[in-house]
Coordinates of C-alpha atoms in Angstrom, one line a residue:
X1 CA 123.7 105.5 134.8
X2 CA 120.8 103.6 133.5
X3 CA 120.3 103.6 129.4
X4 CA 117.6 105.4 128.0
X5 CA 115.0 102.5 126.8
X6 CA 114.2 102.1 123.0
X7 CA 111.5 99.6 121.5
X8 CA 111.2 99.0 118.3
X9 CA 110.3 96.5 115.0
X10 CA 112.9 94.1 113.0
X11 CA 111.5 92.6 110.5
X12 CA 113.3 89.1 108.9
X13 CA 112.4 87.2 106.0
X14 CA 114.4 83.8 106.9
X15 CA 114.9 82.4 110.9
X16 CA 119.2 82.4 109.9
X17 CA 118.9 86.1 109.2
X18 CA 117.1 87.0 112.5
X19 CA 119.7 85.0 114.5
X20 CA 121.8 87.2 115.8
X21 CA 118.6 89.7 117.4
X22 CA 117.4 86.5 118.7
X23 CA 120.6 85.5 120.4
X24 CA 121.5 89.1 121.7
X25 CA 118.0 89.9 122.7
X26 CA 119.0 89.4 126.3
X27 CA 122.4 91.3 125.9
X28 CA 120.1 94.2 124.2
X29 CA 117.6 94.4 127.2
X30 CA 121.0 95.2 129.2
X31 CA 121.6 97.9 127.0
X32 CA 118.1 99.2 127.0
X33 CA 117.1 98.3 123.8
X34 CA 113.6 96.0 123.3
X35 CA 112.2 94.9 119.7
X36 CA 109.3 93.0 118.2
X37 CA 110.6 90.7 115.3
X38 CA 108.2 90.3 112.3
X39 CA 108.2 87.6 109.7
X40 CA 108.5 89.5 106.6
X41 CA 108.2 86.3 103.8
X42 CA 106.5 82.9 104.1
X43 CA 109.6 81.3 104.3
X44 CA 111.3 77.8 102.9
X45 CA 109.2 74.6 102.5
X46 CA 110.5 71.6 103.1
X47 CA 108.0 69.3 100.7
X48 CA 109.1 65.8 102.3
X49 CA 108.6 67.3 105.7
X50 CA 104.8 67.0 106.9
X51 CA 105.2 69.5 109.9
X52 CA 107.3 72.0 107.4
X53 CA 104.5 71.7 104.6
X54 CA 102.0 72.3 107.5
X55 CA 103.4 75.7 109.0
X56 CA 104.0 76.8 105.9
X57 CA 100.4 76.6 105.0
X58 CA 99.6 77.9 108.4
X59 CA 102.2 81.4 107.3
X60 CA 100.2 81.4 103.6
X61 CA 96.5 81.6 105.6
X62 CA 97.7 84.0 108.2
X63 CA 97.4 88.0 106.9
X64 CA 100.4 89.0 104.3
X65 CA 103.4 88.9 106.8
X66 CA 104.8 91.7 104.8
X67 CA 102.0 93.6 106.6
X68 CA 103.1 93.2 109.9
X69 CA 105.2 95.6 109.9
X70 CA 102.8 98.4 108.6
X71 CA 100.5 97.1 112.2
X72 CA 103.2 97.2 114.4
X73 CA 104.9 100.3 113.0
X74 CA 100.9 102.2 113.8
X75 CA 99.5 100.6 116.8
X76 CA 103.5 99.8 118.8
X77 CA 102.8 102.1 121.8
X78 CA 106.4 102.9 121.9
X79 CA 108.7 102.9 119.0
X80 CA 112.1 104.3 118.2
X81 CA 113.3 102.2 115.5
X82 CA 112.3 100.2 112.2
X83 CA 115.2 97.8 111.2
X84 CA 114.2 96.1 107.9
X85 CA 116.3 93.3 107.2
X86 CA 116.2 93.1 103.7
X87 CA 118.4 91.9 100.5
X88 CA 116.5 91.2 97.4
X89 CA 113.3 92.6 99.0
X90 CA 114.0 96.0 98.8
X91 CA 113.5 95.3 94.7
X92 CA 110.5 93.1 96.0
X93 CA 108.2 95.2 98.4
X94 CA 109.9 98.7 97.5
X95 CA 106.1 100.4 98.3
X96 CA 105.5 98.8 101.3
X97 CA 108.8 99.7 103.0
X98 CA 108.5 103.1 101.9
X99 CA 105.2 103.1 103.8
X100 CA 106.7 101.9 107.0
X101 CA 109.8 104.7 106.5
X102 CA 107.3 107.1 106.3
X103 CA 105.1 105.8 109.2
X104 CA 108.8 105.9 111.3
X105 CA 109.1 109.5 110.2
X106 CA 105.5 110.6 111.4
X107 CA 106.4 108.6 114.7
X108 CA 109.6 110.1 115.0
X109 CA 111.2 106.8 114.9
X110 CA 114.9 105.8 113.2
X111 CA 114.3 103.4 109.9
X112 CA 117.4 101.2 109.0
X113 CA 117.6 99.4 105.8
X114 CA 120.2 96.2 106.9
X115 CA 121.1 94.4 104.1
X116 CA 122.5 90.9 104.8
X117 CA 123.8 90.5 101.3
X118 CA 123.5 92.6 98.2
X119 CA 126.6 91.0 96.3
X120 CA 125.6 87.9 94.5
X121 CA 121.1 88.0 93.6
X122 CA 120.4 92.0 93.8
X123 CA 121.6 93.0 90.8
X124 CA 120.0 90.4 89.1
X125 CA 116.6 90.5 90.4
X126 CA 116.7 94.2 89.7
X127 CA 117.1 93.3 85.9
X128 CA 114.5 91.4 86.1
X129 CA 112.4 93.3 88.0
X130 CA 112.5 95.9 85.2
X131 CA 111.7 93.3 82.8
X132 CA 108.3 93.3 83.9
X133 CA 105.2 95.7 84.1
X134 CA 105.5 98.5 86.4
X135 CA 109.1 97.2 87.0
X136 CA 110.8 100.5 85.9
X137 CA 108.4 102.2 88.7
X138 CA 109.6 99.6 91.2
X139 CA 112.9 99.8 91.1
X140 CA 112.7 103.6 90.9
X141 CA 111.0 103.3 94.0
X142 CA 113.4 101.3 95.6
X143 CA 116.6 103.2 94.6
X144 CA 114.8 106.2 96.2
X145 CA 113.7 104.8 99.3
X146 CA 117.6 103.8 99.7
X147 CA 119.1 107.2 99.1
X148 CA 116.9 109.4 101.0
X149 CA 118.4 110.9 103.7
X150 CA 116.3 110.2 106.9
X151 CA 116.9 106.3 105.9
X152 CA 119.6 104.9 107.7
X153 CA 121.9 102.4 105.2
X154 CA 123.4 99.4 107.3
X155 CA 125.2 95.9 106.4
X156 CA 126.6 92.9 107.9
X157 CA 130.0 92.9 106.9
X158 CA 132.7 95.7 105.2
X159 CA 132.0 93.6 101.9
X160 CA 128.2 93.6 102.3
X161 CA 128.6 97.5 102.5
X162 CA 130.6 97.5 100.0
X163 CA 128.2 95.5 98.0
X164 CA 125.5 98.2 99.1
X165 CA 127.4 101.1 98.3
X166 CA 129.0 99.5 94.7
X167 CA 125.1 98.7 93.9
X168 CA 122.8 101.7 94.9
X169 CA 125.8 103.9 93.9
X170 CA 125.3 105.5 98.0
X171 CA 127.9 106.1 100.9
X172 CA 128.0 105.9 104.5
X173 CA 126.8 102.3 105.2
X174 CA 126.9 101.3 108.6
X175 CA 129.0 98.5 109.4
X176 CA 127.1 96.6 112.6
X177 CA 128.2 92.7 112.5
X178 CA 126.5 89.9 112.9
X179 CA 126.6 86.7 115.7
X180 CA 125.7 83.2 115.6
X181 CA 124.7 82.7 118.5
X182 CA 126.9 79.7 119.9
X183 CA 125.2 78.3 123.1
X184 CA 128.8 78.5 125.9
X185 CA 127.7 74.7 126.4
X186 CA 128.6 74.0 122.9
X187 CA 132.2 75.5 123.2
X188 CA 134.3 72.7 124.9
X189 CA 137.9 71.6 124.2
X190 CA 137.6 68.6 122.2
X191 CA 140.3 67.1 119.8
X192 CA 139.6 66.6 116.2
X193 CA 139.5 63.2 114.8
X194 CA 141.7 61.4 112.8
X195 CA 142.3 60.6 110.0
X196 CA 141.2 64.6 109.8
X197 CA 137.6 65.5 108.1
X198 CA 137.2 69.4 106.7
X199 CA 133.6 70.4 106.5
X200 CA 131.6 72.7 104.3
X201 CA 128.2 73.7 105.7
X202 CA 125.6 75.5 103.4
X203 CA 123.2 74.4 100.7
X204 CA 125.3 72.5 98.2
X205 CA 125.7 75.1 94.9
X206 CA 127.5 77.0 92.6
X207 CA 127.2 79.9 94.8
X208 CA 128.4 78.0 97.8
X209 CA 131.2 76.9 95.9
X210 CA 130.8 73.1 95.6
X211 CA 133.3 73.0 92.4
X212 CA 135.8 74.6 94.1
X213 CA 135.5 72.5 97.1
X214 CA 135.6 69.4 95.5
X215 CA 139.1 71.1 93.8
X216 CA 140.2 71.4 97.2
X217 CA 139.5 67.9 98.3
X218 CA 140.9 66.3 95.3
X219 CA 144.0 68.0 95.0
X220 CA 144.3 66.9 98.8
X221 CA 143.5 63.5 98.4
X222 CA 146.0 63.4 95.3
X223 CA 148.4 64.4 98.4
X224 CA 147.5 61.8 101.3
X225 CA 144.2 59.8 100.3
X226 CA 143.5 58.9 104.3
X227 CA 142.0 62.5 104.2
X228 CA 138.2 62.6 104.6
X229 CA 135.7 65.5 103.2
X230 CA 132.3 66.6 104.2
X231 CA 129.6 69.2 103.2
X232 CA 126.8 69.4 105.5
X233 CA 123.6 71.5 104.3
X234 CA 120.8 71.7 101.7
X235 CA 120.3 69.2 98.2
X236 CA 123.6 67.1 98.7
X237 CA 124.0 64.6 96.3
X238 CA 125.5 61.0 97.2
X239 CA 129.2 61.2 97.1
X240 CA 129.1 58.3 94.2
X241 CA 126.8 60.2 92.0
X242 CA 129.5 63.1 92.0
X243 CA 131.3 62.1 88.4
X244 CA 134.4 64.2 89.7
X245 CA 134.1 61.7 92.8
X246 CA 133.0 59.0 91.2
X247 CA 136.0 59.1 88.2
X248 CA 138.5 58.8 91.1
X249 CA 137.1 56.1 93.4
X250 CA 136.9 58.4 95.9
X251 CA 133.5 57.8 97.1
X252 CA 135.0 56.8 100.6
X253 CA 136.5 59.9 101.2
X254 CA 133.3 61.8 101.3
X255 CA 130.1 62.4 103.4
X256 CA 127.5 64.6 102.3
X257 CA 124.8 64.8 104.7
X258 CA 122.1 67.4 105.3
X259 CA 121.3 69.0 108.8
X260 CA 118.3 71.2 110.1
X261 CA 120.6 72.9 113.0
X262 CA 124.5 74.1 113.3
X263 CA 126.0 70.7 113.2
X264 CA 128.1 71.5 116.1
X265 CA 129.1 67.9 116.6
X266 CA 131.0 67.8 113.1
X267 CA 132.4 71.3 113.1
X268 CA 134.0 69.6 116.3
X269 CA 135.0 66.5 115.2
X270 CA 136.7 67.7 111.8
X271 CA 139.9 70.0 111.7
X272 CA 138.7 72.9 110.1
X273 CA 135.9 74.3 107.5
X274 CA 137.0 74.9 103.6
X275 CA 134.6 78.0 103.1
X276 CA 133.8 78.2 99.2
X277 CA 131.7 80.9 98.9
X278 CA 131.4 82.7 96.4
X279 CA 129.8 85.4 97.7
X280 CA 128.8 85.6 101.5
X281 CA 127.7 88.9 103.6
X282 CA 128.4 87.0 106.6
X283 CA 129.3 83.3 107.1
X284 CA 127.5 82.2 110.3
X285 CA 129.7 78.6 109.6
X286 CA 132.4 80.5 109.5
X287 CA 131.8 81.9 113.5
X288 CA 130.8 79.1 114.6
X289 CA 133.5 77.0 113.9
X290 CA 135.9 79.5 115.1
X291 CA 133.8 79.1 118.6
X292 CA 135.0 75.5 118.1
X293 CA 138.8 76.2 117.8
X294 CA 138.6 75.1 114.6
X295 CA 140.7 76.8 111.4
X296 CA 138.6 78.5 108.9
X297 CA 140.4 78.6 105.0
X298 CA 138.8 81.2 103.0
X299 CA 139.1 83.5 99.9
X300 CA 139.4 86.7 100.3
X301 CA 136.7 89.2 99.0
X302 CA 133.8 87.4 100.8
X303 CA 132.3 88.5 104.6
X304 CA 134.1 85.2 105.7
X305 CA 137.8 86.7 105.1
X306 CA 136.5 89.7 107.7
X307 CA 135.5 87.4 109.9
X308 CA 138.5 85.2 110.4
X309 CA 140.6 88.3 109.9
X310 CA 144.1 87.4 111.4
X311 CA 143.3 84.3 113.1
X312 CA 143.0 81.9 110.2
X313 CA 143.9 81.5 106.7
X314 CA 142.8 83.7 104.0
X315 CA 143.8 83.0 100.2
X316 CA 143.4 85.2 96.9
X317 CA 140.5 84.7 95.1
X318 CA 139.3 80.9 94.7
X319 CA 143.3 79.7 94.7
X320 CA 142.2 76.2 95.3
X321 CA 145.9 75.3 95.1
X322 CA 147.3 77.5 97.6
X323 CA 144.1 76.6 99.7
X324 CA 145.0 72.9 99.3
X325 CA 148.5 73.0 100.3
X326 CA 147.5 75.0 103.3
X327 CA 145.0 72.0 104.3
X328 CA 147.2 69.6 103.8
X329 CA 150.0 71.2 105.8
X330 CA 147.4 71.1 108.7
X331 CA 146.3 68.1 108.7
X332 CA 149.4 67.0 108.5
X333 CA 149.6 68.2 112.3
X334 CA 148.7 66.2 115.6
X335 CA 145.9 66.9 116.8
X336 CA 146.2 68.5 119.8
X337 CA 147.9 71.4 117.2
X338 CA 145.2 71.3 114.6
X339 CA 143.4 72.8 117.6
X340 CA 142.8 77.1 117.2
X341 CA 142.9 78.7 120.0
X342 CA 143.4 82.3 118.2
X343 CA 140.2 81.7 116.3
X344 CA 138.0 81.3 119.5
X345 CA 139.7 84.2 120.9
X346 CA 138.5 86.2 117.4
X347 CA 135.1 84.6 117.7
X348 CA 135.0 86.2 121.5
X349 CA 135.8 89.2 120.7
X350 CA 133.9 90.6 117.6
X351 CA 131.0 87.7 117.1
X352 CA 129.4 87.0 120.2
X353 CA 125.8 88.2 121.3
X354 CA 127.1 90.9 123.3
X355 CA 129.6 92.5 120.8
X356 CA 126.3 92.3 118.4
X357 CA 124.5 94.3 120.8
X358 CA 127.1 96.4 121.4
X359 CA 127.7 97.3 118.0
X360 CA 123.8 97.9 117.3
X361 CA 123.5 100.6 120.2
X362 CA 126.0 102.3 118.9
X363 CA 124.5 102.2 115.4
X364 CA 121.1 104.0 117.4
X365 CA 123.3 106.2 119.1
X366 CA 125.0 107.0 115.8
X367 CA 121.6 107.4 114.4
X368 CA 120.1 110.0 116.6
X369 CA 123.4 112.1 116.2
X370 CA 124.0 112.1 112.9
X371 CA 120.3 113.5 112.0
X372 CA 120.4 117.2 110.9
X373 CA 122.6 119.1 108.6
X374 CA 125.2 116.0 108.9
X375 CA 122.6 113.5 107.2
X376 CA 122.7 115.9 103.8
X377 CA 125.9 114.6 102.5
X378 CA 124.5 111.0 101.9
X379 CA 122.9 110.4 98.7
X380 CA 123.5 109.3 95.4
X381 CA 126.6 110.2 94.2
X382 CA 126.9 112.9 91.2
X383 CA 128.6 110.7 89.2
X384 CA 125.5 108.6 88.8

């Protein structure tokens, strides 16, 4: 039997948080589902970068992005659903998504709050919010709009929703995953290199973790010192300005380079990704490196220990020792063993574009049934 088609708006404020609409858009159409994705911020600038200075001047000329979604949400000729992908911003443009919830309920249409993180800058923001004028307002506003009842709560990961649910003081929070998007032609069966490398990809912070990675690396190179360590992403310093790196002589031992797409090429040459978070909703490193048959080590706590579930190696709570003995047990492998088969198998069957789409219908199936007497038990709790 043919689906039942459904259009509607998501709305993104950063291209890595759109990703996995845009990679499932084609497993969605199978599935009946359409959408129009909306800018919802400016976006990064890049201030070295002529071309990224120049669209971002393009996005600041162009009508408040924010906006779009109020335009599309009136005029769509057919629309069943709002997604607003949102963390910080519900604290941000509290008024403005509360316009386009009650636009959806004048339309008839489904509005979904999906937050892709709400566990390390939320709680924060919302302090400060209320530090200025009209902030108390704001954030009332905001805590509203996320307990009412006809708005449908929605994370990418059981710790995001836990994050949701711990912050807004609110059950029932969807659970829908997230996907990468690996491209099949990146997914080949390569060895790793030796000696063996272990990546970290993200921009280079406390958040990210770069103290405890460099723990990591050290007490591996205290171990075998033919080891090699690299952190791909945002504001890397030079290995030989890092003073822990520096004090050691270790400069050799280390690349830090930065990358403007999934540095696939790495994540296959190295023998595994030493995720640091601190707090992630959803690692998209973490995925794509299990596409690569590549072991993940992780702390638990963080989206990235759902992710790798069984399939790779989870530690307690930034146990950079444990995590370092477990490295260096692995790379103490050949090879052709240093090579995961059980992660890819995990990345196939819960991250790809098709389980993402998968997991969204059922979230707008969910959605339609559970309006009506059912949608009364959600709320704030009395305890609040």
């Amino acid at each position: 039997m043919r689906p039942s088609r459904k259009h509607g708006l998501v709305t993104a404020g950063a291209a890595k948080n759109a990703v996995a609409f845009v990679a499932a858009e084609d497993e969605l159409r199978q599935l009946g589902i359409s959408f129009r994705l909306i800018w919802n911020a400016y976006g990064s600038v890049d201030s070295r970068n002529p071309l990224s200075v120049l669209r971002y001047l393009v996005r600041r000329i162009m009508p408040h992005p924010n906006r779009g979604v109020l335009f599309w949400a009136l005029f769509s000729r057919h629309l069943d659903f709002i997604v607003i992908m949102c963390a910080s911003s519900v604290y941000q443009t509290p008024r403005r998504y509360a316009l386009a919830r009650a636009i959806a309920r004048l339309r008839g249409a489904q509005f979904i709050l999906l937050f892709v993180n709400c566990g390390y800058n939320t709680g924060s923001l919302s302090e400060a919010v209320l530090g200025k004028r009209g902030g108390a307002h704001k954030v009332a506003r905001a805590r509203a709009l996320v307990a009412a009842r006809d708005v449908t709560l929605a994370s990418i990961s059981p710790a995001a929703c836990r994050d949701v649910q711990d912050h807004f003081n609110v059950q029932d929070v969807k659970m829908v995953g997230f996907a990468p998007g690996v491209a099949p032609s990146e997914m080949t069966n390569e060895l790793p290199e030796d000696p063996p490398m272990f990546l970290n990809i993200g921009n280079y912070s406390h958040r990210k973790g770069r103290d405890l990675f460099l723990d990591v690396a050290l007490r591996c190179l205290e171990r075998n010192p033919e080891l090699r360590f690299c952190w791909v992403g945002k504001h890397v310093p030079r290995p030989e300005d890092v003073p822990e790196i520096a004090a050691r002589g270790m400069a050799g031992n280390f690349m830090f380079t930065k990358t403007g797409s999934p540095p696939f090429d790495l994540i296959r040459r190295s023998s595994g990704l030493i995720f640091t978070s601190r707090s992630e909703a959803f690692g998209l490193a973490v995925s794509e490196t299990m596409a690569m048959q590549r072991r993940v080590f992780c702390f638990d706590g963080t989206g990235g220990s759902y992710q790798v579930g069984d399939a790779c190696a989870v530690f307690a709570r930034f146990d950079t020792e444990a995590m370092a003995e477990a490295v260096c047990a692995h790379a103490a492998r050949p090879a052709r063993d240093r090579v995961d088969m059980a992660a890819r198998e995990r990345y196939r069957q819960d991250f790809t574009p098709r389980a993402f789409a998968g997991r969204f219908s059922s979230l707008l199936d969910g959605v339609q049934q559970d309006r009506g007497p059912e949608r009364a038990r959600r709320g704030f709790r009395k305890d609040t």
